[in-house]
XYZ file of C-alpha atoms in Angstrom:
379
model
C -1.163 -0.767 -19.430
C -0.337 -1.226 -15.779
C -2.979 -0.621 -13.101
C -3.478 3.076 -12.265
C -1.513 4.203 -15.330
C -2.934 7.735 -15.244
C -1.803 8.606 -18.767
C -3.620 5.563 -20.163
C -6.699 6.269 -18.079
C -6.675 9.843 -19.356
C -6.523 8.522 -22.926
C -9.523 6.274 -22.300
C -11.456 9.155 -20.742
C -10.619 11.441 -23.663
C -11.585 9.191 -26.591
C -13.234 6.107 -25.082
C -11.820 2.574 -24.737
C -12.374 1.473 -28.354
C -10.583 4.415 -29.961
C -7.934 4.352 -27.227
C -7.006 0.778 -28.170
C -7.019 1.649 -31.885
C -4.661 4.579 -31.263
C -2.326 2.358 -29.236
C -2.388 -0.324 -31.972
C -1.668 2.306 -34.606
C -4.826 1.614 -36.649
C -6.289 5.026 -35.801
C -4.469 8.341 -35.961
C -4.627 10.366 -32.780
C -6.976 13.334 -33.290
C -5.580 16.832 -33.169
C -5.513 18.239 -29.684
C -5.607 14.820 -28.007
C -2.432 15.373 -26.040
C -3.731 18.734 -24.817
C -7.006 17.099 -23.728
C -5.125 14.364 -21.872
C -2.979 16.952 -20.099
C -6.084 18.853 -19.044
C -7.661 15.643 -17.675
C -4.528 14.820 -15.717
C -4.328 18.305 -14.244
C -8.033 18.391 -13.347
C -7.716 15.063 -11.542
C -4.863 16.335 -9.389
C -2.189 14.265 -11.151
C 1.078 15.836 -12.219
C -0.249 16.288 -15.732
C 1.938 19.230 -16.659
C 5.036 17.115 -16.183
C 4.063 13.939 -18.015
C 6.361 13.099 -20.976
C 3.618 13.130 -23.605
C 1.548 10.788 -25.726
C 4.422 9.587 -27.923
C 6.359 8.338 -24.897
C 3.249 6.629 -23.480
C 2.544 4.900 -26.805
C 6.106 3.633 -26.743
C 5.381 1.954 -23.407
C 2.080 0.391 -24.435
C 2.603 -0.772 -28.043
C 5.095 -3.591 -27.317
C 2.380 -5.276 -25.240
C -0.269 -5.259 -27.974
C 0.935 -8.477 -29.567
C 0.592 -10.315 -26.247
C -3.001 -9.181 -25.681
C -5.426 -12.092 -26.032
C -8.839 -10.906 -24.769
C -10.807 -13.873 -26.131
C -8.440 -16.263 -24.368
C -8.655 -14.299 -21.090
C -12.454 -14.205 -21.205
C -12.547 -17.959 -21.902
C -10.234 -18.611 -18.943
C -12.293 -16.540 -16.485
C -15.524 -18.100 -17.767
C -14.077 -21.591 -17.238
C -13.300 -20.566 -13.655
C -16.904 -19.509 -13.137
C -16.073 -15.807 -13.169
C -16.508 -12.855 -15.448
C -15.430 -9.342 -16.365
C -16.962 -6.149 -14.978
C -16.441 -2.681 -16.491
C -17.792 0.763 -15.572
C -20.787 0.518 -17.924
C -21.771 -2.900 -16.574
C -24.919 -2.895 -14.371
C -23.066 -4.793 -11.634
C -20.067 -2.439 -11.569
C -19.443 -1.269 -7.944
C -20.371 2.415 -7.984
C -18.034 3.085 -5.045
C -15.040 2.760 -7.395
C -16.063 6.004 -9.103
C -14.717 7.804 -6.036
C -11.226 6.972 -7.347
C -11.883 9.481 -10.146
C -9.226 9.079 -12.834
C -7.676 6.116 -10.965
C -10.908 4.096 -11.299
C -10.009 0.705 -12.846
C -10.742 0.101 -16.522
C -12.236 -3.260 -15.584
C -12.345 -5.884 -12.839
C -11.969 -9.642 -13.224
C -14.194 -11.368 -10.678
C -14.721 -14.885 -9.315
C -17.653 -14.652 -6.957
C -20.304 -16.728 -5.229
C -22.895 -14.071 -6.065
C -23.676 -11.990 -9.137
C -23.054 -8.586 -7.544
C -20.514 -7.304 -5.035
C -22.008 -5.794 -1.849
C -22.646 -2.031 -1.673
C -20.162 0.314 -0.049
C -21.989 0.497 3.295
C -21.767 -3.299 3.742
C -17.989 -3.657 3.336
C -15.231 -3.161 5.905
C -11.541 -3.592 5.063
C -9.236 -5.258 7.597
C -5.556 -5.086 6.739
C -2.216 -5.503 8.495
C 1.181 -7.110 8.639
C 2.062 -10.322 6.851
C 4.212 -11.343 9.848
C 1.439 -10.839 12.363
C 1.814 -11.655 16.032
C -0.489 -13.907 18.048
C -2.037 -10.737 19.473
C -2.815 -9.383 15.995
C -4.169 -12.718 14.797
C -6.452 -12.996 17.827
C -7.818 -9.453 17.517
C -8.356 -9.898 13.768
C -10.181 -13.197 14.140
C -12.532 -11.907 16.821
C -13.211 -8.661 14.952
C -13.759 -10.188 11.493
C -15.949 -12.983 12.869
C -18.178 -10.582 14.785
C -18.483 -8.172 11.837
C -19.410 -11.055 9.518
C -22.024 -12.116 12.070
C -23.493 -8.626 11.724
C -23.842 -9.150 7.963
C -20.819 -7.087 6.920
C -18.411 -8.200 4.177
C -14.699 -8.249 5.058
C -12.388 -6.914 2.342
C -8.659 -7.657 2.413
C -5.743 -8.602 0.174
C -5.482 -12.382 0.474
C -1.912 -12.233 1.828
C -0.386 -14.041 4.779
C -0.859 -12.733 8.311
C -3.665 -10.313 9.138
C -5.276 -10.602 5.674
C -5.581 -14.374 5.911
C -6.913 -14.258 9.468
C -9.573 -11.747 8.435
C -10.706 -13.853 5.473
C -10.817 -17.101 7.496
C -12.811 -15.579 10.351
C -15.263 -13.961 7.930
C -15.856 -17.267 6.160
C -16.558 -18.897 9.518
C -18.812 -16.175 10.884
C -20.923 -15.247 7.866
C -24.631 -15.908 7.990
C -26.754 -17.274 5.129
C -27.285 -14.950 2.184
C -24.270 -12.764 2.940
C -21.075 -12.491 0.926
C -18.583 -13.057 3.747
C -15.352 -11.747 2.270
C -13.662 -10.223 -0.781
C -9.980 -10.759 -1.592
C -8.509 -8.131 -3.928
C -5.594 -9.799 -5.670
C -2.476 -8.308 -7.266
C -2.235 -10.980 -9.997
C -4.487 -12.921 -12.319
C -7.337 -14.983 -10.877
C -6.255 -18.174 -12.665
C -3.615 -18.778 -10.014
C -3.690 -18.696 -6.233
C -1.025 -16.409 -4.853
C 0.543 -16.782 -2.383
C 0.585 -20.544 -2.938
C 0.556 -21.121 0.816
C -2.951 -19.613 0.927
C -4.312 -21.744 -1.923
C -6.911 -23.567 0.188
C -8.088 -20.278 1.705
C -8.286 -18.476 -1.658
C -10.103 -21.430 -3.186
C -12.685 -21.206 -0.394
C -13.046 -17.464 -0.962
C -13.658 -18.083 -4.683
C -16.519 -20.467 -3.805
C -18.042 -18.650 -0.829
C -16.945 -15.052 -1.259
C -15.295 -13.161 -4.110
C -11.852 -12.883 -5.689
C -11.253 -9.605 -7.526
C -8.330 -8.479 -9.698
C -7.591 -5.538 -11.945
C -5.235 -7.539 -14.180
C -6.286 -10.382 -16.496
C -5.675 -14.127 -15.998
C -2.031 -15.025 -16.391
C -0.752 -11.701 -15.011
C 1.847 -12.090 -12.295
C 1.858 -10.356 -8.921
C 4.441 -7.562 -8.768
C 5.378 -5.111 -6.048
C 3.782 -2.252 -8.024
C 0.543 -4.179 -8.506
C 0.374 -5.003 -4.812
C 0.506 -1.281 -3.998
C -2.032 -0.342 -6.673
C -4.585 -2.948 -5.612
C -4.664 -1.260 -2.193
C -6.637 1.653 -3.632
C -9.362 -0.814 -4.700
C -9.526 -2.332 -1.190
C -9.967 1.168 0.231
C -12.528 2.249 -2.373
C -14.745 -0.821 -1.924
C -14.925 -0.339 1.862
C -16.796 2.167 3.969
C -14.116 1.800 6.656
C -10.539 0.485 6.724
C -9.178 -1.041 9.927
C -5.424 -1.476 10.402
C -4.819 -4.175 13.026
C -1.038 -4.429 12.919
C 1.388 -2.506 10.709
C 5.058 -1.705 10.863
C 6.359 1.856 10.477
C 6.510 1.331 6.698
C 3.796 -1.025 5.564
C 1.464 -1.807 2.678
C -1.379 -1.629 5.192
C -0.528 2.042 5.795
C -0.658 2.557 2.035
C -4.247 1.209 2.081
C -5.092 3.492 4.999
C -3.764 6.527 3.156
C -5.844 5.649 0.100
C -8.918 5.368 2.347
C -8.135 8.699 3.977
C -7.769 10.344 0.562
C -11.188 9.014 -0.447
C -12.817 10.384 2.678
C -13.428 6.920 4.067
C -13.206 6.082 7.760
C -9.765 4.860 8.901
C -9.372 3.013 12.189
C -6.393 1.440 13.950
C -6.047 -1.121 16.727
C -3.545 -0.119 19.426
C -0.854 -2.578 20.405
C 2.104 -2.841 22.717
C 4.441 0.141 22.685
C 7.268 -2.401 22.491
C 5.917 -4.131 19.355
C 7.363 -3.060 15.998
C 4.275 -4.608 14.416
C 2.092 -1.915 16.002
C 4.363 1.054 15.233
C 2.385 1.904 12.100
C -0.948 1.787 13.975
C 0.390 4.111 16.651
C 1.715 6.402 13.930
C -1.780 6.674 12.388
C -3.296 7.391 15.801
C -0.669 9.974 16.732
C -1.046 11.812 13.413
C -4.821 11.880 13.775
C -5.316 9.863 10.602
C -7.163 7.021 12.337
C -9.735 6.424 15.063
C -8.817 4.022 17.862
C -10.915 0.826 17.876
C -10.703 -2.220 20.101
C -13.580 -4.469 19.033
C -16.133 -5.177 16.327
C -18.853 -3.068 17.952
C -16.718 0.058 17.649
C -15.909 -0.739 14.011
C -19.600 -1.320 13.226
C -20.438 2.028 14.791
C -17.889 3.760 12.529
C -19.097 1.882 9.457
C -22.799 2.512 10.051
C -24.808 5.635 9.305
C -24.742 8.404 11.869
C -26.650 7.333 14.975
C -26.766 3.655 14.018
C -24.995 0.741 15.732
C -23.970 2.957 18.646
C -21.773 1.238 21.219
C -23.443 1.294 24.682
C -21.468 2.740 27.533
C -19.979 -0.020 29.714
C -21.910 -0.574 32.927
C -19.929 0.233 36.060
C -20.904 0.243 39.729
C -21.423 3.786 40.958
C -19.128 5.135 43.660
C -20.750 6.418 46.854
C -19.457 9.955 46.194
C -20.768 10.176 42.605
C -22.864 13.268 42.060
C -21.558 15.247 45.019
C -20.834 18.939 44.556
C -17.298 20.213 45.069
C -18.065 21.521 48.558
C -19.805 18.296 49.619
C -16.947 16.212 48.221
C -14.407 18.261 50.229
C -16.515 17.796 53.333
C -17.019 14.064 52.703
C -13.234 13.584 52.335
C -12.706 15.456 55.622
C -15.057 13.213 57.634
C -13.198 10.651 59.778
C -14.023 6.985 59.436
C -14.034 5.915 63.096
C -13.991 8.630 65.774
C -16.277 11.629 65.405
C -15.118 15.216 64.997
C -16.550 18.682 65.531
C -17.924 21.167 63.033
C -15.057 23.551 63.790
C -12.481 20.861 63.071
C -14.230 19.883 59.796
C -14.231 23.553 58.799
C -10.440 23.644 59.141
C -9.790 20.299 57.370
C -12.241 20.899 54.491
C -11.398 24.583 54.113
C -15.053 25.628 54.337
C -16.838 28.147 56.575
C -18.795 26.648 59.513
C -22.157 27.588 57.961
C -21.260 25.709 54.758
C -20.091 22.732 56.825
C -23.388 22.570 58.712
C -25.407 22.758 55.504
C -23.231 20.139 53.855
C -23.431 17.770 56.787
C -27.210 17.975 56.584
C -27.102 16.967 52.919
C -24.651 14.155 53.556
C -26.791 12.864 56.408
C -29.852 12.750 54.155
C -27.793 10.777 51.632
C -26.706 8.343 54.368
C -23.084 9.349 53.908
C -22.622 11.024 57.330
C -23.870 10.347 60.825
C -24.000 12.356 64.056
C -23.541 11.182 67.624
C -23.005 13.198 70.790
C -22.503 16.336 68.711
C -19.695 14.752 66.690
C -19.659 13.785 63.002
C -18.131 10.922 61.079
C -18.734 8.930 57.913
C -21.585 6.477 57.907
C -20.488 2.968 56.995
């Protein structure tokens, strides 16, 4: 079945994977009430269960593929590539994927430099346009490098543009003992797609991790690209969109993350850039937090109160901390020639008594000076 085939996932949940396969193959008769149970599972998960065409129609979609299934061959291929197969009962299965509920993958094919994928709190997704601009590439590189330096794992989709920049920077910036980056692929892990990223994906397979929901030999399709986005979102504590057009696969990933209750962030761009229209859309709709550097992303990804970004240091202005009355009086003081209390009362709009009291305070703060009964600002 295709990734995120909710009817198939409901069948597996209802009877287990072994009996589900037997029912699809036709070697086991479907138990009475199975279709009703599947409908209930679909409805409980929020899927449009009441409108699905039924088990017979689903079996008609799945059975033609049975003859092409070759699990022993697929396992031999992934083993030869130094990888393996994870499934929900496996001790190394990422628990964060359970947040997908019914859409949790049946299994994951993995080629990784380490035995286990990092936990949810250590992963940040960086996604964006395939046709990224120099601005987007620069922001992505700086952000991914700095996050990898902090020990975080960068998750993306292995595509051209922002994805590739994020993976490359993470590989460069990762410290020893850290899994620098994870590429979630839309096709089988026996081939590098897109071919133009072969060297990059090969490096990820050796230093990071390649992950796919479909077995070796499976091709990358438009549908599978969209479905793998939910895995990128689920594996990551935060998803950052650097550049995205008004309609973009990166926005699809952001919406998956939002639906899972994960943090979504977006990098602002030029109002004239079509590549940033999707980011501005997320910010305008309140679906994303504005971020401009790795420190802000790390703050969002960390636990509450951790990795807080310090306020930028700025030189204080001489009028900082003045009350409203004292600020009005300070603005009324001339710079060169002195003036009288009565004149200051008119210019500042304050009674003479308030002017006298204020002038005393300003004089103590070295902001005003008196000479020959006249007042002016002190330089």
